[in-house]
Amino acid sequence: MASAWITMFATLLLAFVNGTKDEVHTSPSVRVHTSTPVVALGSPVTASCIIRDDCPLIKGAVWHLNHIVWHLNQRLIPSSPAAANESGRTSAAANESGWISTVLYSVANQSGWNSTVFIPSFTDTKGYLTCCVLHTFPCQIVGAVEIRAGFPPTAPQNLSCLTNLTKPETLSCQWDPGQDTHLPTQYTLYTEIRDLPESNTYMLPPGVHRYKIPRTGFVLFSEIEIYVKAVNALGQATSTPLLLEPMESAKFDPPKVLKVQAEPNRYGCLRLSWGLSEQQAWVTTVTLEVRLKTANSKQWSEEPVPVQRLMRQRPMEVCRLLHGTEYHIQIRVRYQQSPWSEWSNSNTAVTLERAPSGRLNSWMTVSREQKHKSLSLHLFWKPSKQFRANGKILSYVVSRQRQPLKKGQLCITLDNHCVFQLPRGARKVFLSAGNAAGTSSPTEVEVFQHRALAAVSDVNVLPHDERSLLVQWTSIHSSSVTGYVVVWRPLWKMDPSLILFDHIDRNQSSTLISESIEPYNPYEISVYPKYKDGIGLPQTVEAYSRQKAPSAAPDLRVREILHSRIELTWEEIPLCQRNGIVQSYQIFYWDEQGNTKVVTAELEKRRVVLRELDRSSSYKAFIMVSTGGGSLNGSEVTLKTEPMDDLAIILIVISSGVGLSLLIIISVLVCFSTHERLKMCFWPKIPDPANSSIKRWNTLDSMQDTPPVEDMQESSLVYLSNLSLLDLPKKGLEKRGGEITDDPWCRCSDTSDLGESICGSPHALSPSYIGSHQHSVPYATVVFDSPYSIQPPSQSHAYLRSESTQPLLEEDLEEPSSPKEYQNVPVHGTSGEQVSFRECLNDGPGRGELCILWDDFPLLRALAMNDVRSQT
């Protein structure tokens, strides 16, 4: 039994290795076969497994029909339960797996067992179908068959052949096989020479789609027909025949440019000598193409110059070139319509020079020299579209005359700019270019003064791409405007030769500049209006064609450190490292607990102060600089605030102690000092009108009846003020109410707080009051109609209480016994009778005068006493 098993498995393994077969005999007792081993992809497949009775797996065993199963690529092919019939045949219904449906027939007869599987759609490109017996677990494979699925071949496409004239000469053909068939496909190349009854067949290995026909299989100048046939197990297909002359499909080796030189006496022409490679030198006639580029150009000419049917080793001419220009030249060749060869090596030559032609565009800036009374001019120029150098420019000449004579030459240079002086009356100069062949016609340049004329407005510069900028502005609506000039220069270089300009028509309000524009670099762009009589003021902006984050960030530097604030500064980023317009500087700083704050600095100052910091604390900070294209963080720095030093603490304590001591001393001196002036500085005596009296008297005799001042003084009165004396110039008497009065104060006195006219008082101030209150604040003013010192005894006096210069006592601060108002205040004289307001008659009957007699005004008593004493 064991030897039978080994023999069966060895045979099965050998069947898998040997490849596709329609049936596999694993042992004489088992046979598996199929109707066809190769099917179209998606077609149905049927296979059978026949097991004879002498098979060792079933010999002497109890056998059942369901003991035979099928696998496809190790996947079980399911079947439904079987139903027996009279003939012993078992039928299995189709499964419901969705991807494969099978029907099994197992038949028991006298010769053995037969199991058949049906697959309605075979979707694997390659599969192994195995028959397995469930005699033991796992099941034992007793037979297998390999099935392949694919497509029939498609006709080969794009058949082309190329002749190689290099030894050994071959005709290389290739084609496109089309759709993958998933099956081994055989390609065969067929050739047939038309002029000779000769045909050749070349069979290729599977999967090969090109072939080189040897020199014996074709004739260079005879037509040959070529086609390809593809064959596999499902069918065959043939390509469209290709008819060609091998020479017309020949690709030459790159030719050689032997020599290039200028044609004598032929301006703008070059003479070129060339040749083919040694192995192809036998070819007599070819077609040739030439391409050129100038020495300062990076691009070859877009359209090469064709030269038809050129004989071998015959020189050729290339004309219509620029004068005095160095050219690089290359050529390539082909035979009739054959493919072009690769380009040859490059050779250079210079065409004959002629004098420059065309005009130069110019731009001039003018400034006045105050000392020399002349004009300083800076002239820039560049070639116009019509200008032709016609050779190598040796010099540019600026002169005052049309003919560039040495006497009138202002400057000679090879640069594109020149600085020179002119008298203020000059109106034009002439610019010309020269080479070895001559000088160009002079270009007239008008000297326009730069005047304070109106400038353009709303200049705006936008990036167009990385190497160009779009400049826009608002046009000036004036008939005197003749055009505009756009001037630009790189800001990181101060070389005047890098200043560029463009002249713009007066009807335009925008232009695109691209000359010398590079990304990430700053440019200064100015727009000047041109007037008939001068150049207007410019409008200038800074612009970038493209921005990105700065290449470097500034380093923070500590300028000052205090207890609670730190001042930081930094340097400006160099222009070549900004990569854009700086929009902001931001300082990020945080303490040891991670509390972060941000401060935005002013762009112009480049400094910032970190405030409200803790004493003796450490902080970390960095700067972030931002442009229109990104941001970059600087390096991190560590900061530490200063502690409060001992010396500062001692000074504060000492200062506080000294100040407190001085305050205590001053307070004690003020409180206990007897010096009146010192007291008055802190506690000035505020007048109390309630303790004042006012009186009017006319003659000295009337004062004789006045009781002594000593007897009238009351100990309860408080004198808070003194009097000042003023002289009133003598004035004429005025009429009042139809009568003449000599008292100027009885007609116009408004005493504000008293509310009534006060004409006089019978009392006067005592001398003791005057002497002891010389430094008190003035409270009342006494005015005389003649000098006080020469008052006659019989002349009447007028007295008036003035407005107080000190605030009156508040109502709640007055003495309880003080009267509330100055109306009908009772005053008791020495006789004990009450004195009140009354009408007094003066100077005889018939002349009544309303006077106010208020006998309780002690401030005026001293005045009366002084008046009496002055008379004596």
mmCIF file of N, CA, C and O in Angstrom, residues 583-618:
data_model
loop_
_atom_site.group_PDB
_atom_site.id
_atom_site.type_symbol
_atom_site.label_atom_id
_atom_site.label_comp_id
_atom_site.label_asym_id
_atom_site.label_seq_id
_atom_site.Cartn_x
_atom_site.Cartn_y
_atom_site.Cartn_z
ATOM 1 N N GLN A 583 7.228 92.553 7.442
ATOM 2 C CA GLN A 583 5.917 93.041 7.880
ATOM 3 C C GLN A 583 5.810 93.185 9.386
ATOM 4 O O GLN A 583 5.049 94.026 9.875
ATOM 5 N N SER A 584 6.557 92.398 10.147
ATOM 6 C CA SER A 584 6.448 92.508 11.603
ATOM 7 C C SER A 584 7.634 91.826 12.276
ATOM 8 O O SER A 584 8.245 90.908 11.717
ATOM 9 N N TYR A 585 7.946 92.353 13.478
ATOM 10 C CA TYR A 585 8.861 91.703 14.413
ATOM 11 C C TYR A 585 8.042 91.366 15.662
ATOM 12 O O TYR A 585 7.398 92.244 16.242
ATOM 13 N N GLN A 586 8.074 90.121 16.072
ATOM 14 C CA GLN A 586 7.345 89.697 17.268
ATOM 15 C C GLN A 586 8.316 89.027 18.236
ATOM 16 O O GLN A 586 9.118 88.163 17.830
ATOM 17 N N ILE A 587 8.233 89.430 19.505
ATOM 18 C CA ILE A 587 9.078 88.863 20.551
ATOM 19 C C ILE A 587 8.219 87.925 21.393
ATOM 20 O O ILE A 587 7.214 88.341 21.976
ATOM 21 N N PHE A 588 8.597 86.669 21.457
ATOM 22 C CA PHE A 588 7.944 85.674 22.299
ATOM 23 C C PHE A 588 8.833 85.451 23.533
ATOM 24 O O PHE A 588 10.028 85.171 23.390
ATOM 25 N N TYR A 589 8.253 85.570 24.714
ATOM 26 C CA TYR A 589 9.024 85.327 25.930
ATOM 27 C C TYR A 589 8.122 84.625 26.951
ATOM 28 O O TYR A 589 6.910 84.796 26.948
ATOM 29 N N TRP A 590 8.752 83.839 27.794
ATOM 30 C CA TRP A 590 8.007 83.060 28.789
ATOM 31 C C TRP A 590 8.880 82.875 30.038
ATOM 32 O O TRP A 590 10.113 82.931 29.977
ATOM 33 N N ASP A 591 8.184 82.678 31.168
ATOM 34 C CA ASP A 591 8.890 82.514 32.432
ATOM 35 C C ASP A 591 9.137 81.044 32.706
ATOM 36 O O ASP A 591 8.886 80.177 31.854
ATOM 37 N N GLU A 592 9.610 80.764 33.915
ATOM 38 C CA GLU A 592 9.950 79.384 34.267
ATOM 39 C C GLU A 592 8.718 78.505 34.380
ATOM 40 O O GLU A 592 8.823 77.279 34.304
ATOM 41 N N GLN A 593 7.541 79.089 34.602
ATOM 42 C CA GLN A 593 6.299 78.304 34.661
ATOM 43 C C GLN A 593 5.682 78.091 33.281
ATOM 44 O O GLN A 593 4.655 77.420 33.173
ATOM 45 N N GLY A 594 6.262 78.643 32.246
ATOM 46 C CA GLY A 594 5.752 78.449 30.891
ATOM 47 C C GLY A 594 4.698 79.441 30.468
ATOM 48 O O GLY A 594 4.056 79.243 29.430
ATOM 49 N N ASN A 595 4.495 80.503 31.225
ATOM 50 C CA ASN A 595 3.529 81.532 30.835
ATOM 51 C C ASN A 595 4.122 82.385 29.714
ATOM 52 O O ASN A 595 5.112 83.091 29.916
ATOM 53 N N THR A 596 3.519 82.316 28.547
ATOM 54 C CA THR A 596 4.086 82.930 27.349
ATOM 55 C C THR A 596 3.344 84.220 27.033
ATOM 56 O O THR A 596 2.112 84.297 27.145
ATOM 57 N N LYS A 597 4.093 85.222 26.628
ATOM 58 C CA LYS A 597 3.545 86.494 26.168
ATOM 59 C C LYS A 597 4.213 86.873 24.853
ATOM 60 O O LYS A 597 5.329 86.433 24.565
ATOM 61 N N VAL A 598 3.524 87.703 24.090
ATOM 62 C CA VAL A 598 4.017 88.132 22.772
ATOM 63 C C VAL A 598 3.942 89.655 22.718
ATOM 64 O O VAL A 598 2.937 90.255 23.104
ATOM 65 N N VAL A 599 5.023 90.270 22.230
ATOM 66 C CA VAL A 599 5.087 91.716 22.050
ATOM 67 C C VAL A 599 5.466 91.989 20.599
ATOM 68 O O VAL A 599 6.419 91.408 20.085
ATOM 69 N N THR A 600 4.690 92.852 19.953
ATOM 70 C CA THR A 600 4.978 93.246 18.576
ATOM 71 C C THR A 600 5.705 94.579 18.588
ATOM 72 O O THR A 600 5.235 95.546 19.188
ATOM 73 N N ALA A 601 6.844 94.629 17.928
ATOM 74 C CA ALA A 601 7.678 95.827 17.935
ATOM 75 C C ALA A 601 7.390 96.680 16.707
ATOM 76 O O ALA A 601 6.879 96.196 15.689
ATOM 77 N N GLU A 602 7.751 97.956 16.806
ATOM 78 C CA GLU A 602 7.630 98.859 15.674
ATOM 79 C C GLU A 602 8.765 98.586 14.697
ATOM 80 O O GLU A 602 9.918 98.394 15.103
ATOM 81 N N LEU A 603 8.426 98.604 13.400
ATOM 82 C CA LEU A 603 9.412 98.227 12.377
ATOM 83 C C LEU A 603 10.582 99.196 12.346
ATOM 84 O O LEU A 603 11.730 98.790 12.138
ATOM 85 N N GLU A 604 10.313 100.493 12.528
ATOM 86 C CA GLU A 604 11.369 101.482 12.368
ATOM 87 C C GLU A 604 12.327 101.497 13.562
ATOM 88 O O GLU A 604 13.529 101.705 13.396
ATOM 89 N N LYS A 605 11.806 101.266 14.779
ATOM 90 C CA LYS A 605 12.649 101.407 15.966
ATOM 91 C C LYS A 605 13.523 100.189 16.215
ATOM 92 O O LYS A 605 14.622 100.291 16.730
ATOM 93 N N ARG A 606 13.028 99.000 15.910
ATOM 94 C CA ARG A 606 13.753 97.752 16.147
ATOM 95 C C ARG A 606 14.202 97.655 17.617
ATOM 96 O O ARG A 606 15.350 97.367 17.920
ATOM 97 N N ARG A 607 13.289 97.930 18.509
ATOM 98 C CA ARG A 607 13.530 97.782 19.934
ATOM 99 C C ARG A 607 12.203 97.502 20.605
ATOM 100 O O ARG A 607 11.138 97.855 20.100
ATOM 101 N N VAL A 608 12.279 96.839 21.748
ATOM 102 C CA VAL A 608 11.082 96.520 22.497
ATOM 103 C C VAL A 608 11.447 96.448 23.972
ATOM 104 O O VAL A 608 12.590 96.113 24.330
ATOM 105 N N VAL A 609 10.483 96.787 24.825
ATOM 106 C CA VAL A 609 10.679 96.749 26.277
ATOM 107 C C VAL A 609 9.708 95.731 26.854
ATOM 108 O O VAL A 609 8.487 95.836 26.657
ATOM 109 N N LEU A 610 10.255 94.749 27.551
ATOM 110 C CA LEU A 610 9.443 93.748 28.240
ATOM 111 C C LEU A 610 9.157 94.280 29.641
ATOM 112 O O LEU A 610 10.092 94.471 30.446
ATOM 113 N N ARG A 611 7.899 94.528 29.934
ATOM 114 C CA ARG A 611 7.517 95.170 31.189
ATOM 115 C C ARG A 611 6.821 94.177 32.125
ATOM 116 O O ARG A 611 6.473 93.072 31.712
ATOM 117 N N GLU A 612 6.638 94.643 33.371
ATOM 118 C CA GLU A 612 5.923 93.885 34.408
ATOM 119 C C GLU A 612 6.541 92.500 34.619
ATOM 120 O O GLU A 612 5.849 91.491 34.673
ATOM 121 N N LEU A 613 7.871 92.474 34.689
ATOM 122 C CA LEU A 613 8.584 91.228 34.947
ATOM 123 C C LEU A 613 8.827 91.080 36.445
ATOM 124 O O LEU A 613 8.867 92.064 37.196
ATOM 125 N N ASP A 614 8.981 89.870 36.876
ATOM 126 C CA ASP A 614 9.264 89.584 38.277
ATOM 127 C C ASP A 614 10.738 89.804 38.563
ATOM 128 O O ASP A 614 11.604 89.523 37.716
ATOM 129 N N ARG A 615 11.030 90.279 39.783
ATOM 130 C CA ARG A 615 12.417 90.477 40.171
ATOM 131 C C ARG A 615 13.109 89.139 40.346
ATOM 132 O O ARG A 615 12.516 88.154 40.764
ATOM 133 N N SER A 616 14.398 89.137 40.013
ATOM 134 C CA SER A 616 15.251 87.946 40.204
ATOM 135 C C SER A 616 14.635 86.715 39.546
ATOM 136 O O SER A 616 14.650 85.620 40.115
ATOM 137 N N SER A 617 14.061 86.872 38.340
ATOM 138 C CA SER A 617 13.426 85.759 37.634
ATOM 139 C C SER A 617 14.097 85.572 36.269
ATOM 140 O O SER A 617 14.617 86.525 35.680
ATOM 141 N N SER A 618 14.081 84.334 35.808
ATOM 142 C CA SER A 618 14.671 83.990 34.511
ATOM 143 C C SER A 618 13.577 83.898 33.456
ATOM 144 O O SER A 618 12.489 83.368 33.723
#
